XYZ file of C-alpha atoms in Angstrom:
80
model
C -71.732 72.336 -12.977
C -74.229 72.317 -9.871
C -73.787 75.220 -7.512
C -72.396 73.379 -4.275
C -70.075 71.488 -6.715
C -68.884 75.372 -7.913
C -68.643 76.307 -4.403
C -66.590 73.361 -3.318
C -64.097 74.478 -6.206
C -64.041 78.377 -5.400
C -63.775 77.824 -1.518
C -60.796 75.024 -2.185
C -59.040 76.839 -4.355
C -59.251 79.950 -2.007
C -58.055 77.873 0.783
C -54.987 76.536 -1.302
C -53.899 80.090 -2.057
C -54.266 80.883 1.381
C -51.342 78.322 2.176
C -48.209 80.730 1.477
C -49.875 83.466 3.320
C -50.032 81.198 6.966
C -46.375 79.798 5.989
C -45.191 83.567 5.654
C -46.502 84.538 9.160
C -45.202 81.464 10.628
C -42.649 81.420 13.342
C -40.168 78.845 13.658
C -41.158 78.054 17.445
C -39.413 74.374 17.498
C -35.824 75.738 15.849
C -35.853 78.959 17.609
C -35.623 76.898 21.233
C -33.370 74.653 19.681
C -30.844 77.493 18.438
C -31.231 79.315 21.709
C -32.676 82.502 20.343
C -33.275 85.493 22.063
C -34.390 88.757 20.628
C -31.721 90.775 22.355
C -28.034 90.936 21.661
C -25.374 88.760 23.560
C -22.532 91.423 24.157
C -21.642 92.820 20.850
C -22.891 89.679 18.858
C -26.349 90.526 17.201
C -27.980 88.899 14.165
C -26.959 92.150 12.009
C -23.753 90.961 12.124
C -23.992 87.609 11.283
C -23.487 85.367 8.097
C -26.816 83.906 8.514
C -28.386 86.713 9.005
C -30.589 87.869 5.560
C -32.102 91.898 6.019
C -34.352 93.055 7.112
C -35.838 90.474 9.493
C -34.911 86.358 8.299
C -32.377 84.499 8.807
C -30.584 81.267 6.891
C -30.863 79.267 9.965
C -34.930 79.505 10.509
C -36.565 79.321 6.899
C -39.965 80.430 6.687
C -39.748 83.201 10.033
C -39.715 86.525 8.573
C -40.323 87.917 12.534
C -35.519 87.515 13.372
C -34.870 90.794 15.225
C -31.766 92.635 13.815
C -30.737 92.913 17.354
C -31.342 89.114 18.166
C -28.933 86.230 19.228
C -28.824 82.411 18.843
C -26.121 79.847 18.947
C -25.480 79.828 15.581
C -24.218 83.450 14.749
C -20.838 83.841 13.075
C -19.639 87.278 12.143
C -20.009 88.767 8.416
């Protein structure tokens, strides 16, 4: 095995095990407009008290954003 051909392995597989770690930070930009969400409460509904809503910070309704405020709102909240 040549050198830039052992490179070309480490720095791929490096980059492919960086994958999760991007998808983890990710927010949900497109859904979160879409679902109205707001990271404040709308009168006593707040995403600590909803269904969806999965502790400490994610939600059912946005997979992949681990940044849901507790104290959030969107239009799909239905009380526990």
């Amino acid at each position: 095995m040549n050198p830039s051909r052992r490179n070309l392995l480490k720095y791929g597989g490096l980059s492919l095990a960086m994958i999760p770690i991007v998808a983890i930070a990710a927010k949900n930009d497109g859904m979160r407009s879409s679902m109205k969400y707001k990271d404040s409460p709308e009168g006593d509904k707040e995403c600590s008290g909803c269904v969806q809503f999965v502790a400490p910070n994610a939600c059912k309704i946005f997979p992949g954003d681990t940044e849901i405020s507790p104290k959030g709102y969107c239009v799909a909240w239905v009380k526990k």
